[in-house]
DNA sequence: GATGAATGAGTCTTCATTCAT
DNA sequence: GATGAATGAAGACTCATTCAT
């Protein structure tokens, strides 16, 4: 049971996953070749193939990225009990740090595949749902705590948050907006729909 | 004297542009082959090349799509004088009709290229700016007309509109939301930041 | 009978011949395309084809170059009566002026085709023969005039002249030797086999 | 343990080089296709490419041919101590055996590329220089040994030898002269400039 | 498990050539 | 006579994939 050099096939697959991620960021989905992954992983293309075909590998990477993105955000919200902190943390955690934010880029590199691949679409759908769920529960909680005054169904507002975020992410990745600008914009929206100003001290 | 097939190089190029569009919708940017365009246009691959290389052709198509999308929306706003009508028209015109909305899909198919191609990024940037400009001026006008009560800088609100719209478009294209739902969501946002309910009769 | 614009097909063909020549110098035999000739001639490729296929066109050009090269040299020899002058003129006329000497380059661009094309080989053979004939008769004359003292059959010496010249031409075209150096070398050979120093004043 | 087919990449590359040579002789530089090499080597075109692109392969072949030609000749001269033997051996070794002399043909097939490719020109230049060096040192030695009486600088005579040889090679390759004729001619030149008759017994 | 050589399918691209106008 | 659009054949080249070692 003693793991030898990282622990066999499982570990190797994980290493490969990381390689796929790096390669995907460098080359994009369009133009990603087996060789890119192989070079990133320091093995031969044939060796990469040994662990599964390109599509599966990429799909897995996407899946992982979604999982990580969602979890990180969920944890970011869980870290606090006050809904205002939760919302602040939630927003701050979701917005990409800049055009090189690996996780976010991964998500958007892959996105167009959703238009043609049902499995990819399903993953993307789940991603969105999880984001909405986070925002939604924060809003409900904030209302219960008496911090937020809300006029629309929480789920609608939450969806708006996520959509706006999504739209802005693309601009951050394209280098047209900074993370700070986007956060400001999201705070403005938050104030408009909750009546609470996140930028103020509590 | 009537030209047999629309007449002249210009026309042929336009036909080809349409073929590129159709092919792009069918095959996506990734996986678009010369042959796909050729088949759509009813000619041989070599004939396609006769009018420019693949990249140029696709770029042109994107450029055209952006232009058309922007113009249609600008005209949609111009059609009215009351800012409330303008805003309603503007929102209605921007949201895709469904997963098969050709123009919108084109825009999003091409988007990932912005991450690696500066020229594409420039086009996309211009697209966003034009949308923001439309929303922005509608908001300013609405304020002047006394219909809207606005708490944030118009440009910020406009950017929010555009970002939210962008995020929702992806969901419409993915088939996860209907046009109607998105419009409802945008109306909700509009009410929150302008104080005016677009869904009510004026 | 009045020639219109240069005089019809014949003239057009001649113009085309000049274009082939220029194109050949720019692109080389390997890599010469119909389009190159067309551009040089200011017409479309199809128009070039109208006057004969590529091979024929090039062959003709080669033939013409050979003819011109030979004639010029023969005339150069004919211009004098004294064999010493003839020899000097002959040598001076044959050596390329430099890497850009059009006529000479043409001859050597085309040469490799002789290895595979019998018609080309025949032309090249004739070229060599004519050069040998010129040198040969000059040598014979010089002997008769008492200027040259010759130990070998004139035809052998003449062939040597031509071979040496040929070898040196390639070096001039390659830019490795100047015309002056080559002439010096040929004069040295001339002195060695005729006993007469062409570099001295008569 | 004996390797099945010569063993290792080096060997395979050498086999490929030989295939390039054969293909080059059959098809010429102009008209040499990847497929020709592949067929000569008994593999697929893609396999040829695996070892480098066409240009590199051909260039290498040329380089090798030059090296072999030069070395053989240098060794031919080294085999003797008497300058008269050296000169005889040198001449005999350089002249092609006939139109099918592979090594010589290779050299002349490739030559025209020198007009446009600086790297090729450099190789060709080196080739000429090495030939001149061989002849030059033989002449100097012969003078020192008292066998040759020389009127011109050895380097000039050597260059003349090489140029004449070059010119004659083309005629041998074109099938217009036999090796024997050319040797006779070169002997005649040798006698004229050294005073020694190579055709006589020592 | 992994490699390197090799393959074969598929793509772009070039180019002479054709043909209606 | 000449053009421009279009073709089709042929080429290089890329790349996932295979397979013996």
JSON list of N, CA, C and O in Angstrom, two decimals, chain B residues 159-185:
[
{"chain": "B", "resi": 159, "resn": "UNK", "atom": "N", "xyz": [-22.95, 49.81, -17.85]},
{"chain": "B", "resi": 159, "resn": "UNK", "atom": "CA", "xyz": [-22.01, 48.68, -17.91]},
{"chain": "B", "resi": 159, "resn": "UNK", "atom": "C", "xyz": [-22.62, 47.46, -17.22]},
{"chain": "B", "resi": 159, "resn": "UNK", "atom": "O", "xyz": [-22.48, 46.33, -17.69]},
{"chain": "B", "resi": 160, "resn": "UNK", "atom": "N", "xyz": [-23.31, 47.70, -16.12]},
{"chain": "B", "resi": 160, "resn": "UNK", "atom": "CA", "xyz": [-23.97, 46.61, -15.44]},
{"chain": "B", "resi": 160, "resn": "UNK", "atom": "C", "xyz": [-25.02, 45.95, -16.32]},
{"chain": "B", "resi": 160, "resn": "UNK", "atom": "O", "xyz": [-25.11, 44.72, -16.40]},
{"chain": "B", "resi": 161, "resn": "UNK", "atom": "N", "xyz": [-25.79, 46.77, -16.98]},
{"chain": "B", "resi": 161, "resn": "UNK", "atom": "CA", "xyz": [-26.78, 46.24, -17.92]},
{"chain": "B", "resi": 161, "resn": "UNK", "atom": "C", "xyz": [-26.13, 45.32, -18.93]},
{"chain": "B", "resi": 161, "resn": "UNK", "atom": "O", "xyz": [-26.56, 44.19, -19.16]},
{"chain": "B", "resi": 162, "resn": "UNK", "atom": "N", "xyz": [-25.09, 45.84, -19.53]},
{"chain": "B", "resi": 162, "resn": "UNK", "atom": "CA", "xyz": [-24.42, 45.09, -20.60]},
{"chain": "B", "resi": 162, "resn": "UNK", "atom": "C", "xyz": [-23.82, 43.80, -20.06]},
{"chain": "B", "resi": 162, "resn": "UNK", "atom": "O", "xyz": [-23.93, 42.73, -20.68]},
{"chain": "B", "resi": 163, "resn": "UNK", "atom": "N", "xyz": [-23.19, 43.88, -18.92]},
{"chain": "B", "resi": 163, "resn": "UNK", "atom": "CA", "xyz": [-22.57, 42.68, -18.35]},
{"chain": "B", "resi": 163, "resn": "UNK", "atom": "C", "xyz": [-23.63, 41.63, -18.04]},
{"chain": "B", "resi": 163, "resn": "UNK", "atom": "O", "xyz": [-23.48, 40.45, -18.38]},
{"chain": "B", "resi": 164, "resn": "UNK", "atom": "N", "xyz": [-24.71, 42.07, -17.42]},
{"chain": "B", "resi": 164, "resn": "UNK", "atom": "CA", "xyz": [-25.77, 41.14, -17.07]},
{"chain": "B", "resi": 164, "resn": "UNK", "atom": "C", "xyz": [-26.35, 40.49, -18.32]},
{"chain": "B", "resi": 164, "resn": "UNK", "atom": "O", "xyz": [-26.55, 39.26, -18.38]},
{"chain": "B", "resi": 165, "resn": "UNK", "atom": "N", "xyz": [-26.60, 41.30, -19.28]},
{"chain": "B", "resi": 165, "resn": "UNK", "atom": "CA", "xyz": [-27.08, 40.84, -20.58]},
{"chain": "B", "resi": 165, "resn": "UNK", "atom": "C", "xyz": [-26.14, 39.79, -21.15]},
{"chain": "B", "resi": 165, "resn": "UNK", "atom": "O", "xyz": [-26.57, 38.72, -21.59]},
{"chain": "B", "resi": 166, "resn": "UNK", "atom": "N", "xyz": [-24.86, 40.10, -21.15]},
{"chain": "B", "resi": 166, "resn": "UNK", "atom": "CA", "xyz": [-23.85, 39.18, -21.69]},
{"chain": "B", "resi": 166, "resn": "UNK", "atom": "C", "xyz": [-23.91, 37.84, -20.97]},
{"chain": "B", "resi": 166, "resn": "UNK", "atom": "O", "xyz": [-23.89, 36.78, -21.60]},
{"chain": "B", "resi": 167, "resn": "UNK", "atom": "N", "xyz": [-23.98, 37.93, -19.67]},
{"chain": "B", "resi": 167, "resn": "UNK", "atom": "CA", "xyz": [-24.04, 36.69, -18.90]},
{"chain": "B", "resi": 167, "resn": "UNK", "atom": "C", "xyz": [-25.29, 35.89, -19.25]},
{"chain": "B", "resi": 167, "resn": "UNK", "atom": "O", "xyz": [-25.22, 34.68, -19.45]},
{"chain": "B", "resi": 168, "resn": "UNK", "atom": "N", "xyz": [-26.37, 36.56, -19.37]},
{"chain": "B", "resi": 168, "resn": "UNK", "atom": "CA", "xyz": [-27.63, 35.86, -19.69]},
{"chain": "B", "resi": 168, "resn": "UNK", "atom": "C", "xyz": [-27.64, 35.30, -21.11]},
{"chain": "B", "resi": 168, "resn": "UNK", "atom": "O", "xyz": [-28.22, 34.25, -21.37]},
{"chain": "B", "resi": 169, "resn": "UNK", "atom": "N", "xyz": [-27.05, 36.01, -22.02]},
{"chain": "B", "resi": 169, "resn": "UNK", "atom": "CA", "xyz": [-27.02, 35.53, -23.40]},
{"chain": "B", "resi": 169, "resn": "UNK", "atom": "C", "xyz": [-26.45, 34.12, -23.46]},
{"chain": "B", "resi": 169, "resn": "UNK", "atom": "O", "xyz": [-26.95, 33.25, -24.17]},
{"chain": "B", "resi": 170, "resn": "UNK", "atom": "N", "xyz": [-25.39, 33.92, -22.73]},
{"chain": "B", "resi": 170, "resn": "UNK", "atom": "CA", "xyz": [-24.76, 32.60, -22.73]},
{"chain": "B", "resi": 170, "resn": "UNK", "atom": "C", "xyz": [-25.74, 31.54, -22.26]},
{"chain": "B", "resi": 170, "resn": "UNK", "atom": "O", "xyz": [-25.76, 30.43, -22.78]},
{"chain": "B", "resi": 171, "resn": "UNK", "atom": "N", "xyz": [-26.56, 31.92, -21.32]},
{"chain": "B", "resi": 171, "resn": "UNK", "atom": "CA", "xyz": [-27.53, 30.94, -20.82]},
{"chain": "B", "resi": 171, "resn": "UNK", "atom": "C", "xyz": [-28.64, 30.70, -21.84]},
{"chain": "B", "resi": 171, "resn": "UNK", "atom": "O", "xyz": [-29.12, 29.57, -21.97]},
{"chain": "B", "resi": 172, "resn": "UNK", "atom": "N", "xyz": [-29.02, 31.73, -22.52]},
{"chain": "B", "resi": 172, "resn": "UNK", "atom": "CA", "xyz": [-30.02, 31.53, -23.57]},
{"chain": "B", "resi": 172, "resn": "UNK", "atom": "C", "xyz": [-29.46, 30.62, -24.66]},
{"chain": "B", "resi": 172, "resn": "UNK", "atom": "O", "xyz": [-30.11, 29.67, -25.11]},
{"chain": "B", "resi": 173, "resn": "UNK", "atom": "N", "xyz": [-28.22, 30.91, -25.07]},
{"chain": "B", "resi": 173, "resn": "UNK", "atom": "CA", "xyz": [-27.59, 30.10, -26.12]},
{"chain": "B", "resi": 173, "resn": "UNK", "atom": "C", "xyz": [-27.43, 28.65, -25.67]},
{"chain": "B", "resi": 173, "resn": "UNK", "atom": "O", "xyz": [-27.53, 27.72, -26.48]},
{"chain": "B", "resi": 174, "resn": "UNK", "atom": "N", "xyz": [-27.17, 28.49, -24.39]},
{"chain": "B", "resi": 174, "resn": "UNK", "atom": "CA", "xyz": [-27.01, 27.12, -23.88]},
{"chain": "B", "resi": 174, "resn": "UNK", "atom": "C", "xyz": [-28.37, 26.44, -23.70]},
{"chain": "B", "resi": 174, "resn": "UNK", "atom": "O", "xyz": [-28.44, 25.26, -23.36]},
{"chain": "B", "resi": 175, "resn": "UNK", "atom": "N", "xyz": [-29.42, 27.20, -23.91]},
{"chain": "B", "resi": 175, "resn": "UNK", "atom": "CA", "xyz": [-30.76, 26.61, -23.82]},
{"chain": "B", "resi": 175, "resn": "UNK", "atom": "C", "xyz": [-31.28, 26.51, -22.40]},
{"chain": "B", "resi": 175, "resn": "UNK", "atom": "O", "xyz": [-32.25, 25.81, -22.14]},
{"chain": "B", "resi": 176, "resn": "UNK", "atom": "N", "xyz": [-30.61, 27.22, -21.48]},
{"chain": "B", "resi": 176, "resn": "UNK", "atom": "CA", "xyz": [-31.01, 27.09, -20.08]},
{"chain": "B", "resi": 176, "resn": "UNK", "atom": "C", "xyz": [-32.04, 28.13, -19.68]},
{"chain": "B", "resi": 176, "resn": "UNK", "atom": "O", "xyz": [-32.70, 27.99, -18.64]},
{"chain": "B", "resi": 177, "resn": "UNK", "atom": "N", "xyz": [-32.15, 29.17, -20.46]},
{"chain": "B", "resi": 177, "resn": "UNK", "atom": "CA", "xyz": [-33.16, 30.19, -20.17]},
{"chain": "B", "resi": 177, "resn": "UNK", "atom": "C", "xyz": [-33.84, 30.62, -21.45]},
{"chain": "B", "resi": 177, "resn": "UNK", "atom": "O", "xyz": [-33.24, 30.60, -22.52]},
{"chain": "B", "resi": 178, "resn": "UNK", "atom": "N", "xyz": [-35.09, 31.07, -21.29]},
{"chain": "B", "resi": 178, "resn": "UNK", "atom": "CA", "xyz": [-35.77, 31.61, -22.46]},
{"chain": "B", "resi": 178, "resn": "UNK", "atom": "C", "xyz": [-35.55, 33.11, -22.52]},
{"chain": "B", "resi": 178, "resn": "UNK", "atom": "O", "xyz": [-35.16, 33.75, -21.55]},
{"chain": "B", "resi": 179, "resn": "UNK", "atom": "N", "xyz": [-35.79, 33.62, -23.67]},
{"chain": "B", "resi": 179, "resn": "UNK", "atom": "CA", "xyz": [-35.71, 35.05, -23.90]},
{"chain": "B", "resi": 179, "resn": "UNK", "atom": "C", "xyz": [-36.60, 35.79, -22.90]},
{"chain": "B", "resi": 179, "resn": "UNK", "atom": "O", "xyz": [-36.20, 36.81, -22.32]},
{"chain": "B", "resi": 180, "resn": "UNK", "atom": "N", "xyz": [-37.79, 35.26, -22.70]},
{"chain": "B", "resi": 180, "resn": "UNK", "atom": "CA", "xyz": [-38.75, 35.92, -21.81]},
{"chain": "B", "resi": 180, "resn": "UNK", "atom": "C", "xyz": [-38.21, 36.03, -20.39]},
{"chain": "B", "resi": 180, "resn": "UNK", "atom": "O", "xyz": [-38.29, 37.09, -19.75]},
{"chain": "B", "resi": 181, "resn": "UNK", "atom": "N", "xyz": [-37.61, 34.96, -19.93]},
{"chain": "B", "resi": 181, "resn": "UNK", "atom": "CA", "xyz": [-37.06, 34.98, -18.58]},
{"chain": "B", "resi": 181, "resn": "UNK", "atom": "C", "xyz": [-35.99, 36.05, -18.44]},
{"chain": "B", "resi": 181, "resn": "UNK", "atom": "O", "xyz": [-35.92, 36.77, -17.44]},
{"chain": "B", "resi": 182, "resn": "UNK", "atom": "N", "xyz": [-35.15, 36.12, -19.43]},
{"chain": "B", "resi": 182, "resn": "UNK", "atom": "CA", "xyz": [-34.05, 37.07, -19.37]},
{"chain": "B", "resi": 182, "resn": "UNK", "atom": "C", "xyz": [-34.58, 38.49, -19.38]},
{"chain": "B", "resi": 182, "resn": "UNK", "atom": "O", "xyz": [-34.11, 39.36, -18.63]},
{"chain": "B", "resi": 183, "resn": "UNK", "atom": "N", "xyz": [-35.57, 38.72, -20.21]},
{"chain": "B", "resi": 183, "resn": "UNK", "atom": "CA", "xyz": [-36.14, 40.07, -20.26]},
{"chain": "B", "resi": 183, "resn": "UNK", "atom": "C", "xyz": [-36.75, 40.44, -18.91]},
{"chain": "B", "resi": 183, "resn": "UNK", "atom": "O", "xyz": [-36.56, 41.55, -18.41]},
{"chain": "B", "resi": 184, "resn": "UNK", "atom": "N", "xyz": [-37.43, 39.48, -18.33]},
{"chain": "B", "resi": 184, "resn": "UNK", "atom": "CA", "xyz": [-37.98, 39.71, -16.99]},
{"chain": "B", "resi": 184, "resn": "UNK", "atom": "C", "xyz": [-36.88, 40.12, -16.02]},
{"chain": "B", "resi": 184, "resn": "UNK", "atom": "O", "xyz": [-37.01, 41.08, -15.25]},
{"chain": "B", "resi": 185, "resn": "UNK", "atom": "N", "xyz": [-35.80, 39.38, -16.07]},
{"chain": "B", "resi": 185, "resn": "UNK", "atom": "CA", "xyz": [-34.68, 39.66, -15.16]},
{"chain": "B", "resi": 185, "resn": "UNK", "atom": "C", "xyz": [-34.12, 41.05, -15.39]},
{"chain": "B", "resi": 185, "resn": "UNK", "atom": "O", "xyz": [-33.84, 41.81, -14.44]}
]
